[in-house]
Coordinates of C-alpha atoms and ligand atoms in Angstrom, one line a residue:
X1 CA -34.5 142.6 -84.8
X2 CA -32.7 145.2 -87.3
X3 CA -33.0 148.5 -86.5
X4 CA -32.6 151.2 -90.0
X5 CA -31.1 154.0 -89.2
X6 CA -28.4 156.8 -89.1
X7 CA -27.2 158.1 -85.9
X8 CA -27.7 161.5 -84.8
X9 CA -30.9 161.8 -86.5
X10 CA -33.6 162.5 -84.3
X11 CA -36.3 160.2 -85.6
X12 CA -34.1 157.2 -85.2
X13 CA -32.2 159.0 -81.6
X14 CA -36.3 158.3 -80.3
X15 CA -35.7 154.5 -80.6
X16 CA -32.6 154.7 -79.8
X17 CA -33.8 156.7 -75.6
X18 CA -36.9 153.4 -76.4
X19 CA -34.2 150.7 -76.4
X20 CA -32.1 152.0 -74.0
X21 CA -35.0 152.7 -71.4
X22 CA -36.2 149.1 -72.4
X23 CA -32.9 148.0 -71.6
X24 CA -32.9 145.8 -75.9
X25 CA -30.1 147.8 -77.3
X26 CA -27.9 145.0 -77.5
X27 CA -30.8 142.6 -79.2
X28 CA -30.9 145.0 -82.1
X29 CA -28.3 144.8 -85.5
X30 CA -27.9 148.5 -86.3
X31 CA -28.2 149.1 -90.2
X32 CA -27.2 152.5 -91.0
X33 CA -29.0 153.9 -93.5
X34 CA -27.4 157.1 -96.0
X35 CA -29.9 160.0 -95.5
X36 CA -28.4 162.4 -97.4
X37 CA -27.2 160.3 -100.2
X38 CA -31.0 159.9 -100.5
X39 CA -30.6 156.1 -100.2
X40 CA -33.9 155.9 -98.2
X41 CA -35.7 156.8 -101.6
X42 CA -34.4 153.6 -103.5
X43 CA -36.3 151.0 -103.8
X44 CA -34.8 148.7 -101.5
X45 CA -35.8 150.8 -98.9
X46 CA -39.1 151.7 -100.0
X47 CA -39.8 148.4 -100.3
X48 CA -39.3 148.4 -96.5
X49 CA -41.0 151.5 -96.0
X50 CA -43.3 152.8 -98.9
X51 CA -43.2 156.4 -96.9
X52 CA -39.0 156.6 -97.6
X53 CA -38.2 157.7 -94.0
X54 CA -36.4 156.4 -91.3
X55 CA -36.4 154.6 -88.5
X56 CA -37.9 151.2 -89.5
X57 CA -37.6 147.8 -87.3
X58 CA -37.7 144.5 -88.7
X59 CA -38.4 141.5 -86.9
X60 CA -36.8 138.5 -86.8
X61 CA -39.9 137.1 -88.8
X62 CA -39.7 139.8 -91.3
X63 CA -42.8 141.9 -89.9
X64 CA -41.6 145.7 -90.4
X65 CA -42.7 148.5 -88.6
X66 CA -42.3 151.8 -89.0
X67 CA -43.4 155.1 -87.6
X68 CA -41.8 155.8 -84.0
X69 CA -44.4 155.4 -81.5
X70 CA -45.8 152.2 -83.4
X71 CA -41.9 150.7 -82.7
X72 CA -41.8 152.5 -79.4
X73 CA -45.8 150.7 -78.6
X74 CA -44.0 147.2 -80.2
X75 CA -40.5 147.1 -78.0
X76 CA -42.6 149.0 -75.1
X77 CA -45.0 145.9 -74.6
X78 CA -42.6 143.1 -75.1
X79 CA -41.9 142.6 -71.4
X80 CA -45.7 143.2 -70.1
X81 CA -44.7 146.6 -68.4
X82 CA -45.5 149.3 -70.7
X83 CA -44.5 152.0 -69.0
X84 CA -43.7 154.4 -71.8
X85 CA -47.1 154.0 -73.5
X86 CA -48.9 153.5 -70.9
X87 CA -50.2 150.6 -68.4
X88 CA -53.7 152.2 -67.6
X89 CA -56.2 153.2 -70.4
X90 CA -56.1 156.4 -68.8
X91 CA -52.3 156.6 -68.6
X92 CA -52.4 155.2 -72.6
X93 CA -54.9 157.9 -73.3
X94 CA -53.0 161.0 -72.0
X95 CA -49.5 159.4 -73.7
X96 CA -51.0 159.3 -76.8
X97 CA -52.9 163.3 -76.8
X98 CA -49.5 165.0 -75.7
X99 CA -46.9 162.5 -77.9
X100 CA -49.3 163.5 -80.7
X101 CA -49.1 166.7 -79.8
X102 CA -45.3 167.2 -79.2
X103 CA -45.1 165.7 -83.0
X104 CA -47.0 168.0 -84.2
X105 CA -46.9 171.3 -82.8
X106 CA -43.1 170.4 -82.3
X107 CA -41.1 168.1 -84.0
X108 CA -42.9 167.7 -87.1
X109 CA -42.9 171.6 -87.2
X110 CA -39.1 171.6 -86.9
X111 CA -39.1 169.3 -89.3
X112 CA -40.9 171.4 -91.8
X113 CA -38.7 174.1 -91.2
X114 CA -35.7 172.0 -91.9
X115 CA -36.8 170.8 -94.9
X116 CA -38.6 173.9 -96.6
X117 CA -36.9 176.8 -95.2
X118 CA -33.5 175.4 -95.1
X119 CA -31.3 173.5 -97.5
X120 CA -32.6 170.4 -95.5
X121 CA -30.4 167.7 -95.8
X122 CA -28.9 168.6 -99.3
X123 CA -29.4 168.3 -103.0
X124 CA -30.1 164.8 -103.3
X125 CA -33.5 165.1 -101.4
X126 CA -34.7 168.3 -102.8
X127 CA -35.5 166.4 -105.6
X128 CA -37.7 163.5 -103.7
X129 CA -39.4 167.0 -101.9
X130 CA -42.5 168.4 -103.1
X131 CA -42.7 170.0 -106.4
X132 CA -43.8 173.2 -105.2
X133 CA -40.6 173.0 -102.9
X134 CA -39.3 176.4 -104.3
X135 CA -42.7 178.3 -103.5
X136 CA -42.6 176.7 -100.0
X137 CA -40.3 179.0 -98.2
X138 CA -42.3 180.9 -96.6
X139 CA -44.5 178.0 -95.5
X140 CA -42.0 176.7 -94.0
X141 CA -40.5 179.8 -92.0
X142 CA -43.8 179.9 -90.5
X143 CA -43.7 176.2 -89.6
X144 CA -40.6 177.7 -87.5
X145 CA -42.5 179.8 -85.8
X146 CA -45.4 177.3 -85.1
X147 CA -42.7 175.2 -82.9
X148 CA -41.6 178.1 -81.4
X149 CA -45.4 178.3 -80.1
X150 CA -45.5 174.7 -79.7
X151 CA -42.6 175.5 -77.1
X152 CA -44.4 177.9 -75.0
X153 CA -47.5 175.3 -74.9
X154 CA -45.3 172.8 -73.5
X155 CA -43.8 175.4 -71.1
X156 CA -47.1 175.9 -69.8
X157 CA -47.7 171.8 -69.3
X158 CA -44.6 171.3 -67.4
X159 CA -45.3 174.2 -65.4
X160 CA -48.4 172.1 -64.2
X161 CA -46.3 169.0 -64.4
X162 CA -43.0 167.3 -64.1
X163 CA -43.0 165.3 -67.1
X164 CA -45.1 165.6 -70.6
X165 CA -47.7 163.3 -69.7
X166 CA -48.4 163.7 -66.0
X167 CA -46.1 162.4 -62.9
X168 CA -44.3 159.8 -65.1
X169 CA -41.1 159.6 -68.0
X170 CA -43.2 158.1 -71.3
X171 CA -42.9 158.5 -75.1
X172 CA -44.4 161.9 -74.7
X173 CA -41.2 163.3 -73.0
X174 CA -39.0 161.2 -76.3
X175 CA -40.8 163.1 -78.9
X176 CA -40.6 166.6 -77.4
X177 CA -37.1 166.2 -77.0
X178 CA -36.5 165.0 -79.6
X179 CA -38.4 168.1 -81.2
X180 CA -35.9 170.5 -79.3
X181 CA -32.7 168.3 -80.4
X182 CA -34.0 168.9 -84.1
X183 CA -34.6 172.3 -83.4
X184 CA -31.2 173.3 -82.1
X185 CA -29.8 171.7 -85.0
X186 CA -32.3 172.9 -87.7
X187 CA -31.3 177.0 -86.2
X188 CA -34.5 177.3 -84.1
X189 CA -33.3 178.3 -80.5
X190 CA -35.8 178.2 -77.5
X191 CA -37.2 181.0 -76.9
X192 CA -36.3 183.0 -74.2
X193 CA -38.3 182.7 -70.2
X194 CA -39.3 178.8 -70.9
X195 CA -38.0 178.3 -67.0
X196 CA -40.0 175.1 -66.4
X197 CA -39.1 173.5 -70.1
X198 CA -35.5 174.7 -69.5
X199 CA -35.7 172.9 -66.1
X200 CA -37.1 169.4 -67.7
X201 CA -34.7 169.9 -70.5
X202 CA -31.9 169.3 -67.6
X203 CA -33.6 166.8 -65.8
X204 CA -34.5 164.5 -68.7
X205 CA -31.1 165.2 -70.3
X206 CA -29.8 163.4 -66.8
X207 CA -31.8 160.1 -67.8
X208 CA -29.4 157.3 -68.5
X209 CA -31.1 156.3 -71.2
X210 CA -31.0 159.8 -73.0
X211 CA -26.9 160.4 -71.9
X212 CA -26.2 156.9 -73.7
X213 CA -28.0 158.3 -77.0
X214 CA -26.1 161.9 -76.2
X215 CA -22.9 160.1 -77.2
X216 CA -24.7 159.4 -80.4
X217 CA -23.3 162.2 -82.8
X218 CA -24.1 162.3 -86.2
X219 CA -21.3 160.3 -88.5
X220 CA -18.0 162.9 -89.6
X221 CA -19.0 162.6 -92.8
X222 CA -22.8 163.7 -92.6
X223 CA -21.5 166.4 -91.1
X224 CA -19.2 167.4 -93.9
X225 CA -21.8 166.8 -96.1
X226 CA -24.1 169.3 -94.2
X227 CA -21.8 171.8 -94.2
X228 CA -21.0 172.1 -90.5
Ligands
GSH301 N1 -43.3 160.1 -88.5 C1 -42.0 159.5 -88.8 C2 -41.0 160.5 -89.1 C3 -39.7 159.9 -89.6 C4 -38.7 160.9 -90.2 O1 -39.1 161.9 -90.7 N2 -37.4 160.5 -90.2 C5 -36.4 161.4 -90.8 C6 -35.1 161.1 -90.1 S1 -35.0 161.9 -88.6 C7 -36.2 161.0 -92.3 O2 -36.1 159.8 -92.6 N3 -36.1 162.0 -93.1 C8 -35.7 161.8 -94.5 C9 -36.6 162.6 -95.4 O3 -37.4 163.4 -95.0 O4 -36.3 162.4 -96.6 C10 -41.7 158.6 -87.6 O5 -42.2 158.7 -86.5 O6 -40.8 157.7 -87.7

C-alpha cells in the first residue's frame, strides 16, 4: 500500500493514529505529497483523487481510496477486529454519528477557518480556492467560532463519557483530535472551562499510537513556507 501524504498535516496525522493503532505502519510506502506548492491540484494527483486533497491510499492492486474514515473503515477491517469503526451495529452506528460530527462541527470548521479567514496554506492555493474567496472572510471567522461551539458540545459528551463514542478509543476520538491539533495551529485556542475535554485531551495524547504521530512535525521547510 502507498500512503499520499505530508506529515504534520492533520488529515493525513488521522491515518497516521489508524496505522499505528492497527499496528501497518511499516506495510505502508509514505509518498509525501507538496501542499503548499499546490502539487495536490496537478493532474497527477487529481487523477488519484478528483477532490485534490490529501490523504489518499493505494492498494497494492491499484484500488485508491480516499476520504479518512473510508481508509480508516479499509485498514480497520483488514484483521477481522474492527475496533475503531466498530464491531456491533450499534457500536458502528454511534462511531459514525459523533466522527461525523467531530468533522463537522470541528475539524472541518477549523478547516474553514484556516482556509478563508487566514492566508491558509499560501498563495499557490488561493488560487485553486473559491472564486468568491476574497468576500469569504467573514464566513469563515464565523466558521471559527462554529468550532469553538463544536468544542463545548464535545465538552458536554465527554462529561457523560470517557471517550467520543461511549466506553471505547474509535475513529471518533481521531477526528476530534485531530480537529483540536488543526485548531491550535490554525490560531483557534480552546476555550476556557472545557475540564472534561482538557482531561481526554491528556489522556488520549498518552495513547502510543498518538505519541508515535506527536513526533510527526511538519517538514522545516513547510514551516518556512508558512511563515512560522
Ligand atoms: N474530508 C477529507 C479532508 C482532506 C483534507 O482536507 N486534507 C487537507 C490536508 S490536512 C488537504 O489536502 N488540504 C489541501 C487543500 O485544501 O487544498 C478527508 O477526510 O480526507
Amino acid at each position: 500500500m502507498k500512503l499520499y501524504q505530508r506529515p504534520g498535516f492533520p488529515n493525513p496525522a488521522r491515518i497516521h493514529i489508524v496505522l499505528a493503532e492497527k499496528r501497518l505502519g511499516r506495510d505502508v510506502e509514505y509518498v509525501d505529497v507538496d501542499l503548499i506548492g499546490a502539487e495536490h491540484k496537478a493532474g497527477d494527483f487529481l487523477a488519484k483523487n478528483p477532490l485534490g486533497v490529501l490523504p489518499v491510499l493505494e492498494l497494492d492492486d491499484g484500488t485508491l481510496l480516499s476520504e479518512c474514515t473510508a481508509i480508516t473503515e479499509y485498514l480497520d477491517n483488514l484483521d477481522g477486529n474492527p475496533v475503531l469503526t466498530g464491531r456491533t451495529p450499534r457500536e458502528k452506528g454511534t462511531i459514525h454519528m459523533m466522527q461525523r460530527r467531530a468533522e463537522s462541527e470541528v475539524l472541518d470548521a477549523v478547516g474553514h477557518y484556516f482556509h478563508y479567514a487566514t492566508p491558509g496554506l499560501g498563495d499557490a492555493l488561493q488560487a485553486f480556492k473559491s472564486r468568491e474567496w476574497a468576500s469569504r472572510g467573514e464566513w469563515g471567522e464565523r466558521e471559527g467560532r462554529r468550532a469553538a461551539a463544536g468544542l463545548h458540545y464535545f465538552n458536554d459528551v465527554l462529561r457523560a463519557s470517557p471517550w467520543v463514542a461511549g466506553d471505547r478509543f474509535s475513529m471518533a476520538d481521531i477526528t476530534l483530535l485531530a480537529g483540536i491539533w488543526f485548531a491550535g495551529a490554525a490560531g483557534i485556542a480552546v476555550p476556557p472551562g472545557l475540564e472534561a475535554l482538557q482531561e481526554w485531551l491528556a489522556r488520549v495524547s498518552e495513547l502510543p499510537s498518538v505519541r508515535e504521530r506527536g513526533g510527526q512535525q511538519m517538514l522545516p521547510e513547510d514551516l518556512r513556507r508558512l511563515g512560522f
